[in-house]
mmCIF file of C-alpha atoms in Angstrom:
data_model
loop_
_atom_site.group_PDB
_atom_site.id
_atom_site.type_symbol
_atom_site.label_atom_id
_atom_site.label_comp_id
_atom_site.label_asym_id
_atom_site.label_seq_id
_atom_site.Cartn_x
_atom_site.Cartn_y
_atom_site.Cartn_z
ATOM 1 C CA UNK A 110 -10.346 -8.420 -21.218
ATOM 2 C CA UNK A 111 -10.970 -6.108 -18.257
ATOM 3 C CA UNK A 112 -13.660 -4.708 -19.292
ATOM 4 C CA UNK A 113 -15.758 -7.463 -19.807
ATOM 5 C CA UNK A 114 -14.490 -9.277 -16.326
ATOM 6 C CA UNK A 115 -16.586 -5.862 -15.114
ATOM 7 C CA UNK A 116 -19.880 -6.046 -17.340
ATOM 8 C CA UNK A 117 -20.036 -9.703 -15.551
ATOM 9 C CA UNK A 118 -19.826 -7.531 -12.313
ATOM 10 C CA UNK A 119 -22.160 -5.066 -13.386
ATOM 11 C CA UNK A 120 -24.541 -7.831 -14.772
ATOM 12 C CA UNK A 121 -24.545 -9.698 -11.616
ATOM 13 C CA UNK A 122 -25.403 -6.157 -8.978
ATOM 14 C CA UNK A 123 -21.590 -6.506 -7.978
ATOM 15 C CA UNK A 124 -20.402 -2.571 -9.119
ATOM 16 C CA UNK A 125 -21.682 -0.479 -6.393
ATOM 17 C CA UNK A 126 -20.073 2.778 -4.462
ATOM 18 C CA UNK A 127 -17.815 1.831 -1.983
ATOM 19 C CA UNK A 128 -18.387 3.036 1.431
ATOM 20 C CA UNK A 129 -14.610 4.987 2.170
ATOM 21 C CA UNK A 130 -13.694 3.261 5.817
ATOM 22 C CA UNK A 131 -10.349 2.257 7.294
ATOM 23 C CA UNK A 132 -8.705 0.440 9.490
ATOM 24 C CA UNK A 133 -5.008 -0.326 10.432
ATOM 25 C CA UNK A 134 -3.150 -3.647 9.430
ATOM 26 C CA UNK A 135 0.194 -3.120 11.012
ATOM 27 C CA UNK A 136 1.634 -3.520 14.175
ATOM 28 C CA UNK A 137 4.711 -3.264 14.625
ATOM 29 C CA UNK A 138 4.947 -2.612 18.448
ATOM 30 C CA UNK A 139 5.758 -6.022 19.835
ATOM 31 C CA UNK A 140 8.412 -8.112 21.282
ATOM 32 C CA UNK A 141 9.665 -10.269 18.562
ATOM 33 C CA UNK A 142 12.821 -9.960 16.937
ATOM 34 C CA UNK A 143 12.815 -7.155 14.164
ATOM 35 C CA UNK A 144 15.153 -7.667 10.658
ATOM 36 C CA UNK A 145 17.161 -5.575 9.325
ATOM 37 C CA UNK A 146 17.020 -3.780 5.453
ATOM 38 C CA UNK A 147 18.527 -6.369 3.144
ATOM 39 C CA UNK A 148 17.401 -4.658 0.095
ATOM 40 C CA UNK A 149 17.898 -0.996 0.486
ATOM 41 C CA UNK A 150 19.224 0.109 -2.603
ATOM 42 C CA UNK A 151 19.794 -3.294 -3.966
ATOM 43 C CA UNK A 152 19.234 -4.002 -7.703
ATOM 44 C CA UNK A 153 17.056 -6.828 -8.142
ATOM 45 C CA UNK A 154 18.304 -8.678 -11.625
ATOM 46 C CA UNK A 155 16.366 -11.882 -11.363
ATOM 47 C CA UNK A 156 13.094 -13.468 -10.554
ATOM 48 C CA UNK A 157 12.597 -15.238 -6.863
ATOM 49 C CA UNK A 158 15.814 -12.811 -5.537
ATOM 50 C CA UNK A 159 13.302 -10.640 -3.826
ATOM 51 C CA UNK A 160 9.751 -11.882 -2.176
ATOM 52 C CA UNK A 161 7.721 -8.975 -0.851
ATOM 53 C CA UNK A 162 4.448 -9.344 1.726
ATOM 54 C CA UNK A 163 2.029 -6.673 2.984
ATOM 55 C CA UNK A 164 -1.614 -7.206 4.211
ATOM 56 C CA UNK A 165 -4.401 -4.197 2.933
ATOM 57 C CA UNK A 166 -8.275 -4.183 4.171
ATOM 58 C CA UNK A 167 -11.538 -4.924 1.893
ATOM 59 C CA UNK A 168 -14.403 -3.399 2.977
ATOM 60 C CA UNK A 169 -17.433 -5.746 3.908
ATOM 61 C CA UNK A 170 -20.852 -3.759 3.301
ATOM 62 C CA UNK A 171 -22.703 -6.349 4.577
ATOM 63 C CA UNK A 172 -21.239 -6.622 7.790
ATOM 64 C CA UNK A 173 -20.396 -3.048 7.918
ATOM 65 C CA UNK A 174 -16.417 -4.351 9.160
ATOM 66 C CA UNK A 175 -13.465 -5.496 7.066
ATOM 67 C CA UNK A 176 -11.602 -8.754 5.414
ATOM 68 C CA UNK A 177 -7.719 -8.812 5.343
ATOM 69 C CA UNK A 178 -5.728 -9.674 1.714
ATOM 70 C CA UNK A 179 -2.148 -11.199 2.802
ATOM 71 C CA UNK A 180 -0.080 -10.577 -0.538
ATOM 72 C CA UNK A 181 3.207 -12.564 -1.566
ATOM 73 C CA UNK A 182 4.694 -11.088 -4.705
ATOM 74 C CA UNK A 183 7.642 -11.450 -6.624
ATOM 75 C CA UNK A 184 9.900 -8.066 -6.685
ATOM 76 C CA UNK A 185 11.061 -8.495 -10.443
ATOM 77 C CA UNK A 186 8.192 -9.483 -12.515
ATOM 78 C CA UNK A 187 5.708 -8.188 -9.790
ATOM 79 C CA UNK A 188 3.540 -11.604 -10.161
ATOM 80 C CA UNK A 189 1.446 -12.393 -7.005
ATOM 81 C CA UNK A 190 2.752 -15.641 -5.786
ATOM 82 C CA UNK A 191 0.566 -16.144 -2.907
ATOM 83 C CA UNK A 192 -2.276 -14.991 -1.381
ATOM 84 C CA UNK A 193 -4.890 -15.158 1.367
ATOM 85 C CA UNK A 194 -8.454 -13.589 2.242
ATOM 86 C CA UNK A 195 -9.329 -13.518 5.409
ATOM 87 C CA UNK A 196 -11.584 -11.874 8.434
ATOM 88 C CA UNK A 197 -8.697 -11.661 10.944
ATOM 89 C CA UNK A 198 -5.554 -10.779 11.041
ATOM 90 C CA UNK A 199 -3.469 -13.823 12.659
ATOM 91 C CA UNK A 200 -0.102 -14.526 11.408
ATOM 92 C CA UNK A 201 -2.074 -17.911 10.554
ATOM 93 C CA UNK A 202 -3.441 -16.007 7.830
ATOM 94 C CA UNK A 203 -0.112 -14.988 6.618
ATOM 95 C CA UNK A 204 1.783 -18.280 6.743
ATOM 96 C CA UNK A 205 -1.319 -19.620 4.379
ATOM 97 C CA UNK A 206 -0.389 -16.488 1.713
ATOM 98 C CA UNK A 207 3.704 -17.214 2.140
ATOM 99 C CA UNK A 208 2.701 -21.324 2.066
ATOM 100 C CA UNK A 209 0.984 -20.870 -1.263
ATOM 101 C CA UNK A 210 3.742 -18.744 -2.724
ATOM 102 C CA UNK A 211 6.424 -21.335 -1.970
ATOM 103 C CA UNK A 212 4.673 -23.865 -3.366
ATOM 104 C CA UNK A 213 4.724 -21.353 -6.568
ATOM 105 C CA UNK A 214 8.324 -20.367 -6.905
ATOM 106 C CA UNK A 215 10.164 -22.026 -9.355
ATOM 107 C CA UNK A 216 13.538 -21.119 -7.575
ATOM 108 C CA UNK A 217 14.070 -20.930 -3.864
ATOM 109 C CA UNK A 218 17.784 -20.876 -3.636
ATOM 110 C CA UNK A 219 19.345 -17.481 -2.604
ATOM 111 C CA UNK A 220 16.244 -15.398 -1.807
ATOM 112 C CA UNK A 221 15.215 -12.963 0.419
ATOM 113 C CA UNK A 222 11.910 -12.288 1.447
ATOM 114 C CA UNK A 223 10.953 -8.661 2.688
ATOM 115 C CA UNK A 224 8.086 -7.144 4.617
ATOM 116 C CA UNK A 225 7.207 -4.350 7.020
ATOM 117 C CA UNK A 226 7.864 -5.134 11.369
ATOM 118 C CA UNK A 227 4.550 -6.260 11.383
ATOM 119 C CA UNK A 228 3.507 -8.976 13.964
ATOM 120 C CA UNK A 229 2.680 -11.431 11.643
ATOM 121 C CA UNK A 230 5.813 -10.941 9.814
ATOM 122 C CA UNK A 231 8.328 -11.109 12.962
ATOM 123 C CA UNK A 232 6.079 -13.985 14.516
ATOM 124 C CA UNK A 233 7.897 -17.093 15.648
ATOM 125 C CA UNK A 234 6.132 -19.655 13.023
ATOM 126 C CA UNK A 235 6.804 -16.956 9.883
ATOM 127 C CA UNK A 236 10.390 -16.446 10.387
ATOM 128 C CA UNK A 237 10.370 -20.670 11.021
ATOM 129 C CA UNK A 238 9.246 -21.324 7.792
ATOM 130 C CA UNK A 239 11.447 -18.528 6.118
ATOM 131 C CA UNK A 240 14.174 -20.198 7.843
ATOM 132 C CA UNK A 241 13.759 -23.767 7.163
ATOM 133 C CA UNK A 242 13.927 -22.867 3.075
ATOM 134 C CA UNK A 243 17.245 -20.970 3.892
ATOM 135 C CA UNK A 244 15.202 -17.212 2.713
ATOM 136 C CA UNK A 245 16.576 -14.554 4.768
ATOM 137 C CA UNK A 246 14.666 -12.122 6.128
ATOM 138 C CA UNK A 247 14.529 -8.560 5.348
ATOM 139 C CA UNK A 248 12.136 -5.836 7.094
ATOM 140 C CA UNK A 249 11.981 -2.028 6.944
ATOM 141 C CA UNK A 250 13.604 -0.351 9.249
ATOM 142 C CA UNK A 251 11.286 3.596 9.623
ATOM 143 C CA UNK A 252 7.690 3.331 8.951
ATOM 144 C CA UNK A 253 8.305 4.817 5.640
ATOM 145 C CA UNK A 254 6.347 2.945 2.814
ATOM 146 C CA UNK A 255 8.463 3.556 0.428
ATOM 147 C CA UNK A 256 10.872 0.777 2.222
ATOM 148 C CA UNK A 257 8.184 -1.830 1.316
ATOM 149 C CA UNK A 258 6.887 0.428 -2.408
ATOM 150 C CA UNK A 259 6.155 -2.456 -4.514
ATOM 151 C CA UNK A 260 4.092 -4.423 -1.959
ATOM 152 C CA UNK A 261 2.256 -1.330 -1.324
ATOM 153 C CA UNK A 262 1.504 -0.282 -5.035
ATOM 154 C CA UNK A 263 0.455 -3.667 -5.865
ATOM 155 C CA UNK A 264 -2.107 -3.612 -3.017
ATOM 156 C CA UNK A 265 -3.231 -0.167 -4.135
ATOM 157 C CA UNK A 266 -3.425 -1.619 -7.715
ATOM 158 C CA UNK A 267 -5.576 -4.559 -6.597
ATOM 159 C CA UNK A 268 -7.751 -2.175 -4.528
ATOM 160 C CA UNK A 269 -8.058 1.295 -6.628
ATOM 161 C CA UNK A 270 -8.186 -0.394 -9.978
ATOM 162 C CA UNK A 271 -10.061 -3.562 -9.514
ATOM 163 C CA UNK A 272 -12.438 -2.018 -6.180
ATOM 164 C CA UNK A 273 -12.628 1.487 -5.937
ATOM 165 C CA UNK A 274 -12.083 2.555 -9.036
ATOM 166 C CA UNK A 275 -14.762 0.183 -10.567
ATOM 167 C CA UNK A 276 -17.236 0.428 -8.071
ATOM 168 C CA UNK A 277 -16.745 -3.498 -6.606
ATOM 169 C CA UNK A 278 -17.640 -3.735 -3.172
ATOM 170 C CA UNK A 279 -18.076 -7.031 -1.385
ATOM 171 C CA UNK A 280 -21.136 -8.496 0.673
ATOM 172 C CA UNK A 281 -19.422 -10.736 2.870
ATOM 173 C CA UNK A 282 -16.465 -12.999 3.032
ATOM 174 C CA UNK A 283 -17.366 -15.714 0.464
ATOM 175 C CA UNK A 284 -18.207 -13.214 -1.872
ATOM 176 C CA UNK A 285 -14.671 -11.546 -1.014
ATOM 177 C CA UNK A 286 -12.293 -14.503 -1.653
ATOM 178 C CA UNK A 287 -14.162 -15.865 -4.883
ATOM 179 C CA UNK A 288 -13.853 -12.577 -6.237
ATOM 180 C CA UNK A 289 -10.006 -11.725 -5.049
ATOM 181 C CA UNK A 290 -8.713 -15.051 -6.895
ATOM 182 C CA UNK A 291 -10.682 -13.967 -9.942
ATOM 183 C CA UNK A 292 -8.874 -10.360 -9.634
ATOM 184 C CA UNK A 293 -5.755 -11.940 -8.960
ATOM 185 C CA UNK A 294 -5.456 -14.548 -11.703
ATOM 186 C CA UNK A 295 -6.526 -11.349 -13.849
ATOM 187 C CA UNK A 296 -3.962 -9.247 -12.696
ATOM 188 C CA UNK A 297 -1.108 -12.184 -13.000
ATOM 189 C CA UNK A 298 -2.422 -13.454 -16.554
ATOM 190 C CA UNK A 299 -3.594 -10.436 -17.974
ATOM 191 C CA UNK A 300 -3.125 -6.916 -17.106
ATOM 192 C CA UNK A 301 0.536 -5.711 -18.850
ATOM 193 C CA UNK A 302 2.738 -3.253 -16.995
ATOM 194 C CA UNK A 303 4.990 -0.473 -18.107
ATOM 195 C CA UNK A 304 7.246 -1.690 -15.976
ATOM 196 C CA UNK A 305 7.899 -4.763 -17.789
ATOM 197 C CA UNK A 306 7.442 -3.427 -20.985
ATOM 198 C CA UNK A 307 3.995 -4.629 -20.957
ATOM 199 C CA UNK A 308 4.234 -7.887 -20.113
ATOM 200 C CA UNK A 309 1.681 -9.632 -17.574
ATOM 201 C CA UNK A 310 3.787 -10.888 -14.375
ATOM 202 C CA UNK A 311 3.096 -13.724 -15.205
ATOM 203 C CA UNK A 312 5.015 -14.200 -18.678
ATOM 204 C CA UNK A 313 7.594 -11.993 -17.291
ATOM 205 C CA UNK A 314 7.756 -14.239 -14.638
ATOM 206 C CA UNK A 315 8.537 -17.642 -16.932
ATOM 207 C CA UNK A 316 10.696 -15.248 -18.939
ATOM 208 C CA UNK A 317 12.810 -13.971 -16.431
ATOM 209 C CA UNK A 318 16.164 -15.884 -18.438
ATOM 210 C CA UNK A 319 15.501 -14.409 -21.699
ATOM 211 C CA UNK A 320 14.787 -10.883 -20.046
ATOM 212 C CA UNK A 321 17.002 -10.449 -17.317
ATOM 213 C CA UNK A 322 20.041 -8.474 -18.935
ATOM 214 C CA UNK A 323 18.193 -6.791 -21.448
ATOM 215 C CA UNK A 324 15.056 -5.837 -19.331
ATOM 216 C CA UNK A 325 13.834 -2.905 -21.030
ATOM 217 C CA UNK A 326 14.279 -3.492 -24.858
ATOM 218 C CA UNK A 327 14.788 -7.469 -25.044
ATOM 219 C CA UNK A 328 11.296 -8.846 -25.940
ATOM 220 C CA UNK A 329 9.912 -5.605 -27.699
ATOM 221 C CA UNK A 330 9.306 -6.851 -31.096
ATOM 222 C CA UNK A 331 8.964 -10.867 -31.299
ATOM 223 C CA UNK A 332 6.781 -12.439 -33.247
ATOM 224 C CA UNK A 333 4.586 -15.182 -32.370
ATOM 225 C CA UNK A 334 6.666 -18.235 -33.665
ATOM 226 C CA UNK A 335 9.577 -16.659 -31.877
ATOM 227 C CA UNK A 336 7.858 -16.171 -28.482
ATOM 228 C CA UNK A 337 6.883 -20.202 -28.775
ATOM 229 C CA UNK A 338 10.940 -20.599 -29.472
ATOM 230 C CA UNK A 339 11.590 -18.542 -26.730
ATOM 231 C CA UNK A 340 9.473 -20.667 -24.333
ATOM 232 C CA UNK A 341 10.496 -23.666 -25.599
ATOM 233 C CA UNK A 342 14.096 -22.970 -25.171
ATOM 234 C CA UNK A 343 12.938 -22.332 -21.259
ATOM 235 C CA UNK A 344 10.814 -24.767 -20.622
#
């Protein structure tokens, strides 16, 4: 469990107090063509309707400067699809987090894929590759976060829960990435959510058939030879 991914932490002189720095991750002054809100006030029924992307910071003690995490997650089960550390923040870095999540979607008919106006976002070779799968694009419109929510709660979960709230810092890069796909596959495989009446995004994820009209009460009391049904019946 959770607790024990952070004794190995502890163990190895990993959980130390984070140094509180920032630095900014969007910009959204630039010439590129800007997208309109497909998904204000839309009600997202079904996994793969909705990808969301939004880049937050890691600290480097170290270095004393910061690594960037490019997020792709999916809006309904909230599973990170794709993902990308890096020490810049080229829109390179985010076609590698949106490759890796279409090469993890199970659907990619009829989908929209959201963001902020970021550069990297509204770049010529992003919006290409959105394109060429037929995903429309979708952007805020105000610099509100709550236009982009989920992306930015799941950054904030990745951060404050598995980070700050734990005491991880990171040295350097390396150290950075090999711990981020630890916390990720954690996060996808193992951490349940209210939200999906405790469910790990990834299971709601392959379940998203069975769950999809009766979200909130559907999978409440299974046991386990029914949950094998269940996934048999999908598989």
């Amino acid at each position: 469990g959770r607790d024990k991914f952070f004794d190995i932490l502890r163990e190895n002189k990993l959980l130390i107090k984070k140094k509180q720095r920032r630095t900014r991750t969007t910009f959204s002054y630039h010439h590129f063509h800007k997208y309109p809100n497909l998904i204000k006030e839309m009600e997202v029924k079904r996994v793969n309707q909705v990808i969301v992307s939004d880049i937050t910071y890691l600290y480097l003690r170290g270095s004393d400067s910061f690594a960037y995490l490019f997020l792709v997650t999916d809006l309904f089960s909230r599973k990170v699809l794709g993902y990308k550390v890096s020490d810049n923040l080229r829109s390179e870095s985010a076609l590698e987090a949106l490759r890796m999540a279409l090469d993890n979607m199970s659907d990619k008919e009829d989908v929209i894929h959201h963001s902020d106006r970021g550069i990297q976002y509204c770049s010529h070779g992003y919006t290409k590759l959105l394109k060429s799968y037929g995903i429309r694009i979708s952007m805020t419109e105000q610099s509100d976060p709550l236009e982009n929510a989920v992306a930015e709660r799941i950054n904030k979960t990745l951060k404050e829960e598995f980070t700050k709230e734990k005491q991880v810092s990171f040295s350097n890069l390396r150290e950075a990435k090999i711990m981020f796909t630890q916390i990720i596959q954690f996060y996808n495989n193992e951490r349940p959510h209210r939200s999906l009446e405790m469910l790990t995004p990834s299971y709601a994820y392959k379940l998203n058939k069975v769950l999809k009209r009766k979200w909130k009460t559907y999978y409440t009391n299974y046991s386990e030879k029914e949950e094998k049904k269940i996934l048999s019946f999908i598989e």
